[in-house]
Short mmCIF file of C-alpha atoms in Angstrom, two decimals:
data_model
loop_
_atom_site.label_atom_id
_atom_site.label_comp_id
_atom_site.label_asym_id
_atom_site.label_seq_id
_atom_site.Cartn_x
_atom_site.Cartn_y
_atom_site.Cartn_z
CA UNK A 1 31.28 -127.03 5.62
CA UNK A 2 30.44 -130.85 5.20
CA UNK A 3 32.67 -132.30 1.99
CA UNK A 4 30.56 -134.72 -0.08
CA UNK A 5 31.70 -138.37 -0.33
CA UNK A 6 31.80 -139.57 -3.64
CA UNK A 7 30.25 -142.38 -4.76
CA UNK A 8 33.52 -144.17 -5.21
CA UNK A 9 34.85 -143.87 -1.99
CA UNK A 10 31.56 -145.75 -0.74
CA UNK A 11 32.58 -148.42 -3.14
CA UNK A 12 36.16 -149.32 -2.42
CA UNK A 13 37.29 -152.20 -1.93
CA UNK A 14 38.53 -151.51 1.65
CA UNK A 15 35.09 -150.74 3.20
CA UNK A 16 33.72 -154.16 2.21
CA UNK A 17 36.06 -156.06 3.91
CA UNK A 18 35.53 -153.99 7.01
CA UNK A 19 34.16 -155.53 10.05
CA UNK A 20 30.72 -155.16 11.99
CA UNK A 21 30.52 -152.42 14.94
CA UNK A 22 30.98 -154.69 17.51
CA UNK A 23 34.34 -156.62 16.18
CA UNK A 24 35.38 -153.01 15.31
CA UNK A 25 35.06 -152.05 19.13
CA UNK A 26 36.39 -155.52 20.60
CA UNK A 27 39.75 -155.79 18.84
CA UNK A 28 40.69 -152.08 19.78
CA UNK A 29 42.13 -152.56 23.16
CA UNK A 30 42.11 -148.62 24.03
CA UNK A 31 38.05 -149.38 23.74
CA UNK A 32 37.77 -152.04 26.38
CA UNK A 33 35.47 -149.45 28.55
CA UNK A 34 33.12 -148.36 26.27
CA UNK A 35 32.65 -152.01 25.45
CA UNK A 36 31.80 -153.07 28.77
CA UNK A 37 29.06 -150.05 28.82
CA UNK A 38 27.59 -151.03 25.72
CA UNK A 39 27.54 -154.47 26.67
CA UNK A 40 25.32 -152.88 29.54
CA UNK A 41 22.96 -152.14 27.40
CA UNK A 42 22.58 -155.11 24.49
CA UNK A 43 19.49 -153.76 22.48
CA UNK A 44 21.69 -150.09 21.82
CA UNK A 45 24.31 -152.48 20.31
CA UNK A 46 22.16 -154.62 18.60
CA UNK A 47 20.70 -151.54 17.31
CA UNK A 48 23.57 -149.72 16.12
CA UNK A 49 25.13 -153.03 14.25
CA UNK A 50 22.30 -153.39 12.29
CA UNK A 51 21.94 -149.83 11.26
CA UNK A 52 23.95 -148.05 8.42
CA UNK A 53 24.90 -144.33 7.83
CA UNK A 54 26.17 -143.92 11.45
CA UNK A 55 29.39 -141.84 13.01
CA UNK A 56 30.62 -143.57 16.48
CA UNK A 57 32.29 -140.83 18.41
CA UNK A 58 34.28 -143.53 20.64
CA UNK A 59 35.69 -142.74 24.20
CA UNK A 60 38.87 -144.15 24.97
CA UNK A 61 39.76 -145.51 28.17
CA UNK A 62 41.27 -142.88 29.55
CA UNK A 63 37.96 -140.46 28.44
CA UNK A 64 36.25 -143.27 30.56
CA UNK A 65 38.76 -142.67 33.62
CA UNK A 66 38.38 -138.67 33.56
CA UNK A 67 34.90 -139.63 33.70
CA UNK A 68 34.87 -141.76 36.71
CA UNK A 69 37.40 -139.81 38.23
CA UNK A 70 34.83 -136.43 38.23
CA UNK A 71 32.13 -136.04 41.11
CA UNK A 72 29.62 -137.74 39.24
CA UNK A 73 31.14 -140.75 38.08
CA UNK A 74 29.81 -142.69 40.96
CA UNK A 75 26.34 -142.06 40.11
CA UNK A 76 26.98 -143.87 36.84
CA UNK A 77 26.29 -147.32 37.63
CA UNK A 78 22.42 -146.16 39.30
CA UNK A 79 21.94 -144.46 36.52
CA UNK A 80 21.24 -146.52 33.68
CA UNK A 81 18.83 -144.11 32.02
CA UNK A 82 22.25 -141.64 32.60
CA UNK A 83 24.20 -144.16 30.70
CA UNK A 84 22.28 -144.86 27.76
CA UNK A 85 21.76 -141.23 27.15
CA UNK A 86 25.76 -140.46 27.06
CA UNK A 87 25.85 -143.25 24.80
CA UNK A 88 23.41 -142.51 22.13
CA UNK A 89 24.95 -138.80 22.27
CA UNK A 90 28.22 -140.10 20.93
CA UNK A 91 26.73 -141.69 17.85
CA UNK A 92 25.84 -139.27 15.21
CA UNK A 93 22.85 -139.80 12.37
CA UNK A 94 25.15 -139.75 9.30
CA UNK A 95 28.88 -141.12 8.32
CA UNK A 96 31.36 -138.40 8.46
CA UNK A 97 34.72 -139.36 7.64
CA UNK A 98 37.69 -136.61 8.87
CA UNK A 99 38.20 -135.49 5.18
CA UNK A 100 34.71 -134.24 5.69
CA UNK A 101 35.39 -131.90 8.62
CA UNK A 102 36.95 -128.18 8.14
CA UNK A 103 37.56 -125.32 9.99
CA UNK A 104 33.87 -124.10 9.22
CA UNK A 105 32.06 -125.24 12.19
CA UNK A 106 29.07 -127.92 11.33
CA UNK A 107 26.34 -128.61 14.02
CA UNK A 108 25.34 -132.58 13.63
CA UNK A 109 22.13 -134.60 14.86
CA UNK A 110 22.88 -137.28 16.95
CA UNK A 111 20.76 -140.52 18.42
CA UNK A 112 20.05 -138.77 21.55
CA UNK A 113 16.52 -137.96 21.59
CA UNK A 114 15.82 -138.42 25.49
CA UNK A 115 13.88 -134.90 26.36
CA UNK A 116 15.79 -134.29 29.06
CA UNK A 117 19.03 -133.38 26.89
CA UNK A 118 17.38 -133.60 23.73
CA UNK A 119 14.34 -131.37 23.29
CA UNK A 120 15.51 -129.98 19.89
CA UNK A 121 13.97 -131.37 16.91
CA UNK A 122 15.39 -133.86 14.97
CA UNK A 123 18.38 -135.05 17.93
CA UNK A 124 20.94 -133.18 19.88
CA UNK A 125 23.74 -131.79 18.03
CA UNK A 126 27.58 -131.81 18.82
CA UNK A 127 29.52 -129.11 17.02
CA UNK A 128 32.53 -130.37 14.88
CA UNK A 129 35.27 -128.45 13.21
CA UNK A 130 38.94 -128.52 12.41
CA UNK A 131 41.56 -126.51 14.31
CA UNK A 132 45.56 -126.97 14.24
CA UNK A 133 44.54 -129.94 11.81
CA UNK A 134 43.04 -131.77 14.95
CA UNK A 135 39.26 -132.79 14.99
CA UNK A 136 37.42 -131.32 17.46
CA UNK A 137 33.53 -132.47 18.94
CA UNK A 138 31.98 -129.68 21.28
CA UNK A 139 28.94 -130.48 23.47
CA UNK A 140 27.25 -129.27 26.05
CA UNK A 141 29.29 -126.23 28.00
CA UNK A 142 31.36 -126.01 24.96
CA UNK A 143 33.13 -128.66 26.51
CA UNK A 144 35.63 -130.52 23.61
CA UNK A 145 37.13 -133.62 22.64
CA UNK A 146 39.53 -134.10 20.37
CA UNK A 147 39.87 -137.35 18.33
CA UNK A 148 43.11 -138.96 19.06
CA UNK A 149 42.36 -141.83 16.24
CA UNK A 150 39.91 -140.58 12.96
CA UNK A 151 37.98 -142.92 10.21
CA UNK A 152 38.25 -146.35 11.86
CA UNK A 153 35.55 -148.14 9.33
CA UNK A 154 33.26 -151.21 10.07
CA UNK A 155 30.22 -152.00 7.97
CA UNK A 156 27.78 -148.97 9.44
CA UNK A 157 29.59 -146.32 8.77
CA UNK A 158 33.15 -144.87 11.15
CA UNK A 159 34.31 -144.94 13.99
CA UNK A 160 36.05 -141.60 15.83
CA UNK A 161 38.22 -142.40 18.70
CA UNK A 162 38.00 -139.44 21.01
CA UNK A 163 39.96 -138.28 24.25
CA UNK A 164 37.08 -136.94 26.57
CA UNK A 165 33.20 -138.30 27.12
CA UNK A 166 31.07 -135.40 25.97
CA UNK A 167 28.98 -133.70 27.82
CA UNK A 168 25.69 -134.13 28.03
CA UNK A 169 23.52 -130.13 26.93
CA UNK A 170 21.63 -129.05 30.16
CA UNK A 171 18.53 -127.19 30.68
CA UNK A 172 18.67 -123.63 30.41
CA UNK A 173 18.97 -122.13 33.72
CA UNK A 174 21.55 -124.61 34.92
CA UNK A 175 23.73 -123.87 32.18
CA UNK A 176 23.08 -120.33 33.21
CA UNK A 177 24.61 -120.94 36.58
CA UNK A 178 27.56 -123.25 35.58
CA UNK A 179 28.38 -120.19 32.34
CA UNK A 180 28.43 -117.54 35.25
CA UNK A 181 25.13 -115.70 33.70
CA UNK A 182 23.97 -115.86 37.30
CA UNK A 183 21.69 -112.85 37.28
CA UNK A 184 19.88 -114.28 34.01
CA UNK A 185 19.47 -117.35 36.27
CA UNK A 186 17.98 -115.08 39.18
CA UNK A 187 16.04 -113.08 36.88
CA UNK A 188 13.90 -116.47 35.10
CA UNK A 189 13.90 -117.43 39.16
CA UNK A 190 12.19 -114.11 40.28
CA UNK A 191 9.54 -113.85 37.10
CA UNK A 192 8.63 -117.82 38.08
CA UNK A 193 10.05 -118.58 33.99
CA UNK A 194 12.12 -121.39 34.83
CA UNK A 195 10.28 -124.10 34.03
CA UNK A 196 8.48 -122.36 30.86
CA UNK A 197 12.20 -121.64 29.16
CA UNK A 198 13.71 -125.15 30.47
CA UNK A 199 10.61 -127.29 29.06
CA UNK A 200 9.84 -124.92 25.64
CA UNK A 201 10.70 -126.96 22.77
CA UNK A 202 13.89 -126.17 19.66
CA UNK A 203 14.62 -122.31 21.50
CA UNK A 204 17.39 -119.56 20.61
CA UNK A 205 18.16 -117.59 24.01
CA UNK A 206 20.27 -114.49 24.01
CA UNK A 207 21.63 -114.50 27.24
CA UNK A 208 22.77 -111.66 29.18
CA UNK A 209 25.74 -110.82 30.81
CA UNK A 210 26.16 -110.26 34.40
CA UNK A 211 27.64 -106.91 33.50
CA UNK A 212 24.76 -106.44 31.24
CA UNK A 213 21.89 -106.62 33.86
CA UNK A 214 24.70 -104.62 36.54
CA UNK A 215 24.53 -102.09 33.89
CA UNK A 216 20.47 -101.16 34.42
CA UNK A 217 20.52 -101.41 37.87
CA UNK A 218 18.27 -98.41 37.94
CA UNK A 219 15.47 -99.97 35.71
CA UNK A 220 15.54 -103.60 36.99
CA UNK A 221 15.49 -101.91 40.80
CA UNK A 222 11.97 -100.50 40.09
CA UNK A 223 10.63 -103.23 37.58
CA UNK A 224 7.49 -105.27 38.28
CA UNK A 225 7.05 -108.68 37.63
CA UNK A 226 4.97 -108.19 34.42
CA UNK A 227 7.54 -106.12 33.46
CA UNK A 228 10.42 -108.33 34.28
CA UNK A 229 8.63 -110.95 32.31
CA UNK A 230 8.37 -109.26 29.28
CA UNK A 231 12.16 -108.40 29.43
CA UNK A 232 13.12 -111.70 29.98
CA UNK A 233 10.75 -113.21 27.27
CA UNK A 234 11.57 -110.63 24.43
CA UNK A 235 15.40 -112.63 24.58
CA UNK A 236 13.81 -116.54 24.01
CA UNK A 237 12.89 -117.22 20.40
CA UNK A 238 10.80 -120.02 20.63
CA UNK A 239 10.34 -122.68 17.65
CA UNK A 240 13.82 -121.97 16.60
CA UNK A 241 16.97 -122.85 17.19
CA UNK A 242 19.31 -120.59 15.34
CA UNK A 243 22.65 -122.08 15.80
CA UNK A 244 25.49 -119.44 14.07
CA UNK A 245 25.69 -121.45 11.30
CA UNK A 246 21.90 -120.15 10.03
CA UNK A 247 22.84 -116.62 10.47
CA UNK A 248 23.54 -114.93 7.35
CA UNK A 249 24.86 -111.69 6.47
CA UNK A 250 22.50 -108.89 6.56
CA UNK A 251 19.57 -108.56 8.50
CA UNK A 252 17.29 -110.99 10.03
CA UNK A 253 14.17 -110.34 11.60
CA UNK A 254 12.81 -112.70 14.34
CA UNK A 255 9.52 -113.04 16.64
CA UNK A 256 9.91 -113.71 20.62
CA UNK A 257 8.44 -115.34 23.00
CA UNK A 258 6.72 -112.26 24.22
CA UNK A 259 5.02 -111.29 20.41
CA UNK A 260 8.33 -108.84 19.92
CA UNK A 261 10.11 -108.02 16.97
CA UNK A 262 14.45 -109.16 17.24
CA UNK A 263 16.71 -107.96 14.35
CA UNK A 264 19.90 -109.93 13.96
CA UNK A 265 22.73 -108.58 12.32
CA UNK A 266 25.38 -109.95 11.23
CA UNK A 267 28.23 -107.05 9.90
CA UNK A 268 30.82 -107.65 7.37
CA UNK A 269 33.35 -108.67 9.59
CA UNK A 270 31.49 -111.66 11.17
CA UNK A 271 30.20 -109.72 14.12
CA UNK A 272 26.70 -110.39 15.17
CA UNK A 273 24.53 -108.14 16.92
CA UNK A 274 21.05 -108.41 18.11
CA UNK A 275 19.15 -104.70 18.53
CA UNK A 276 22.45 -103.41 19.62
CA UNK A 277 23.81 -105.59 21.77
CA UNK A 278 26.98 -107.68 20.69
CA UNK A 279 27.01 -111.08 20.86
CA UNK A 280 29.95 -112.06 22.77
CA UNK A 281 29.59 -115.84 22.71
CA UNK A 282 27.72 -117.98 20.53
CA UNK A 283 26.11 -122.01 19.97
CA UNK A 284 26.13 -122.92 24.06
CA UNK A 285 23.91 -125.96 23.34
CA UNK A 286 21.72 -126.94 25.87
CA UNK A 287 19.06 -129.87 26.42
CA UNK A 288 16.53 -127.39 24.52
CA UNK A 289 18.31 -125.38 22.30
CA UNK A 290 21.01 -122.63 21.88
CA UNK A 291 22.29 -119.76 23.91
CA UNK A 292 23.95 -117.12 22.11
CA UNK A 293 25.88 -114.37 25.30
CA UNK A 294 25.15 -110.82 24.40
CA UNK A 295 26.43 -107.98 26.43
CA UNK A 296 23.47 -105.83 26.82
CA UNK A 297 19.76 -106.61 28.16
CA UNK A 298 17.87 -105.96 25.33
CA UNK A 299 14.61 -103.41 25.56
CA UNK A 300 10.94 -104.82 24.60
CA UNK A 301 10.72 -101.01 23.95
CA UNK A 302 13.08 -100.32 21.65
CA UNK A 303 12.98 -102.75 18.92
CA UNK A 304 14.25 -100.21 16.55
CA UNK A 305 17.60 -100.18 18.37
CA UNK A 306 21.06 -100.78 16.27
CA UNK A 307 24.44 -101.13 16.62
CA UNK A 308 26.55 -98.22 17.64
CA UNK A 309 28.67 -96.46 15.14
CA UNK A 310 32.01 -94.53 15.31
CA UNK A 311 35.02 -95.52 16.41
CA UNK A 312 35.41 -99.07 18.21
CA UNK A 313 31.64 -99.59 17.24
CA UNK A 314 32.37 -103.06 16.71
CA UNK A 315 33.64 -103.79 20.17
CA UNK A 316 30.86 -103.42 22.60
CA UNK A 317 27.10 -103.12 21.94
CA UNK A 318 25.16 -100.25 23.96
CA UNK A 319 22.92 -99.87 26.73
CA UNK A 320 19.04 -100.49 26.00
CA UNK A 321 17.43 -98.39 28.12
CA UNK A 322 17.11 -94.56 28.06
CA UNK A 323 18.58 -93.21 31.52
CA UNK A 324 19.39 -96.16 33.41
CA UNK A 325 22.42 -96.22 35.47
CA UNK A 326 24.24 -99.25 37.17
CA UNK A 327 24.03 -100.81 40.47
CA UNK A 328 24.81 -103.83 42.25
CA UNK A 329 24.64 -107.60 40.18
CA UNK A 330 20.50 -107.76 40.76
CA UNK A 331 18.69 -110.99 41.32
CA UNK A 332 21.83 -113.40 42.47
CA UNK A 333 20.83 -114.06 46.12
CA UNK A 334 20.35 -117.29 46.40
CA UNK A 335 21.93 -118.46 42.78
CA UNK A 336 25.20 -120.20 43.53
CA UNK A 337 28.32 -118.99 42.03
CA UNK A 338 30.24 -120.81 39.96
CA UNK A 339 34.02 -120.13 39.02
CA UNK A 340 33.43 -120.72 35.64
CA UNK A 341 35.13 -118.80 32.79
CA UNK A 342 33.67 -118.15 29.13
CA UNK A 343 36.64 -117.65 26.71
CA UNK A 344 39.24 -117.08 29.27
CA UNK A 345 37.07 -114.10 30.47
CA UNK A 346 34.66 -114.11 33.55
CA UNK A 347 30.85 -112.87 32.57
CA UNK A 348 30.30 -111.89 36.30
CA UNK A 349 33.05 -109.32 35.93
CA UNK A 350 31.66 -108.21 32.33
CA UNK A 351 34.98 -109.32 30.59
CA UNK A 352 33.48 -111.75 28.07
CA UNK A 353 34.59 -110.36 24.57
CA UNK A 354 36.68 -112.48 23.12
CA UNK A 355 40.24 -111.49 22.52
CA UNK A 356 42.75 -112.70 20.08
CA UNK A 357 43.96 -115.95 21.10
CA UNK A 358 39.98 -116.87 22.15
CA UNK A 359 38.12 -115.51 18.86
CA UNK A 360 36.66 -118.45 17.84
CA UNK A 361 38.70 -119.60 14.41
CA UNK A 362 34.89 -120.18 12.55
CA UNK A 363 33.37 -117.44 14.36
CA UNK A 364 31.30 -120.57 16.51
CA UNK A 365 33.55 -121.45 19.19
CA UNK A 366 36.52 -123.10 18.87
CA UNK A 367 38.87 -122.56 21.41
CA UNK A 368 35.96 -121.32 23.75
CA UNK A 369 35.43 -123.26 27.28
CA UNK A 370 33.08 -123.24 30.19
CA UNK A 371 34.90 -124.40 33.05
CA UNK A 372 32.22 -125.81 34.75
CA UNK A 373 33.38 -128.92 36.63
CA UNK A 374 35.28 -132.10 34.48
CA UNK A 375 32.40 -133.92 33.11
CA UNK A 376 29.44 -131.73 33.71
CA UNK A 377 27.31 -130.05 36.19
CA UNK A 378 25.17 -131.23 38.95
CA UNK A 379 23.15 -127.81 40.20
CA UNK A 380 19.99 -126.77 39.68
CA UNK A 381 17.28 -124.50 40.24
CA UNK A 382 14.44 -126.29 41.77
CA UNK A 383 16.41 -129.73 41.95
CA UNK A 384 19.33 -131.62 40.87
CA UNK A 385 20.14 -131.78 36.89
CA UNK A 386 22.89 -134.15 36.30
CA UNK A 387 24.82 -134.40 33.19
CA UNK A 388 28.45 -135.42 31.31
#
């Protein structure tokens, strides 16, 4: 939860005599980097000094040399449109001071509106919370940052000084493939529904498990296409994107991309389920949207489904489909296979539940991690994605 400035703290003293953005950035030495890119790149400078209201979420040189460092730190400099996107991510629409942040998680706009990362209304977001009374900014892959120097003020607003370049939200299907939700990736592959879920505008997906899909084996082995499809389309809520922090307690009924009915319910204790599958994971951003990791394919069929109850109910959701028994991880041929981990658990081997160490301290995501390469990714399906 966002803390409201007061009117006198706009007023003191201190904030007039501030500088402009650029002296702000060119007398902190630990900076030099960023000012060299911006400098790359004169009308996003003379932008951002003549605009007000604005959060700077400033790499410091060493961000800048785990950046270069990482395979694609060399396609930097013939990448300009690259560039300027990574910038304008790290600038958000609004001036949040660190007595602003808490441990409730907060999901904020940002300049970057470029389609390719940014197909969400209104900008991409970073997440931003409080844990261990560090600041921490999550972007795409739930990769963090942490910021090593807070509330640096110059005449627009504040500057953040932060340890790692964030990462820039992906597409859908790559960050399916870097998040180890490889059969999800094969799946949108086989029903030809890559490029309709990676080009839809402001979605919510509920993303499978590898285990999940392993777990119908049975159905999936005898499925058509149509019927594939409509499996695959009853998890994408288009129109929406339903980051944690709009899920309220109760019951929530939502419409998918294939006409069904979704209820979302979210239980006393902070557990969410969807039908009655447990969400295991929740606000992966990506270029589009949000992907929320459940641990059961949900059923088209059975929109009346609901949690389980009895003992441990809380712990696992349970299978959607009538009969089906488990086979081998379907539709992966041909998907690459990254090592990456979601919460210290791999989703290829089903173990995704958070545990306590890894339960996000909001219920969001702090302390949650794709390991999916330094900076970012550079697979695809149908072509190279690149991102930070």
């Amino acid at each position: 939860m966002l803390k409201q400035l007061t009117l006198v703290a706009l007023a003191t003293t201190a904030f007039a005599q501030t500088q402009d953005l650029n002296a702000t950035l060119t007398s902190t030495p630990e900076l030099s980097n960023l000012t060299t890119y911006l400098g790359m790149f004169p009308d996003i400078l003379t932008t951002l000094s003549g605009v007000s209201n604005i959060t700077i979420l400033a790499p410091n040189n060493d961000a800048f040399g785990k950046l270069l460092a990482s395979p694609i730190g060399s396609q930097l400099a013939s990448n300009p449109a690259l560039i300027q996107s990574v910038l304008t991510y790290h600038v958000l629409n609004g001036t949040y001071t660190s007595n602003q942040i808490t441990d409730d998680v907060a999901f904020i706009p940002t300049l970057l509106t470029d389609p390719a990362y940014a197909n969400v209304t209104g900008g991409q977001r970073v997440g931003v919370e409080t844990e261990d009374d560090n600041v921490i900014i999550y972007s795409g892959l739930l990769q963090n940052s942490t910021v090593t120097q807070a509330d640096v003020q110059f005449t627009g607003g504040v500057v953040h000084i932060i340890d790692t370049v964030l990462t820039l939200p992906a597409n859908a299907s790559t960050t399916a493939i870097a998040a180890n939700l490889t059969a999800l990736a094969g799946a949108l592959t086989t029903a030809n529904l890559v490029s309709a879920v990676d080009t839809a505008r402001d979605i919510t997906v509920f993303a499978p498990t590898n285990a999940a899909f392993e777990a119908i084996g049975s159905v999936l082995a005898n499925a058509t296409t149509q019927q594939l499809t409509d499996v695959l389309t009853y998890h994408v809520v288009n129109g929406t994107v339903a980051y944690s922090t709009t899920l309220q307690p109760g019951e929530q009924t939502v419409t998918t991309l294939n006409g069904g009915q979704l209820t979302i319910r979210v239980q006393d204790d902070g557990d969410v389920f969807v039908n009655g599958a447990r969400v295991v994971l929740t606000d992966v951003l990506i270029a589009n949207g949000v992907v929320h990791v459940i641990d059961n394919v949900l059923n088209p069929a059975n929109a009346t489904a609901a949690p389980p109850t009895g003992d441990n109910a809380d712990d696992t959701g349970s299978v959607q489909f009538g009969g089906a028994s488990s086979g081998n991880v379907p539709f992966t041929a041909g998907i690459p296979s990254p090592t990456g981990t979601i919460g210290g658990g791999n989703l290829s081997s089903g173990n995704a539940t958070p545990t306590a160490g890894t339960q996000p301290s909001s219920g969001a995501m702090a302390n949650t991690v794709i390991s999916g390469g330094l900076m970012g990714i550079a697979i695809g399906l149908g072509g190279v994605v690149l991102g930070l």
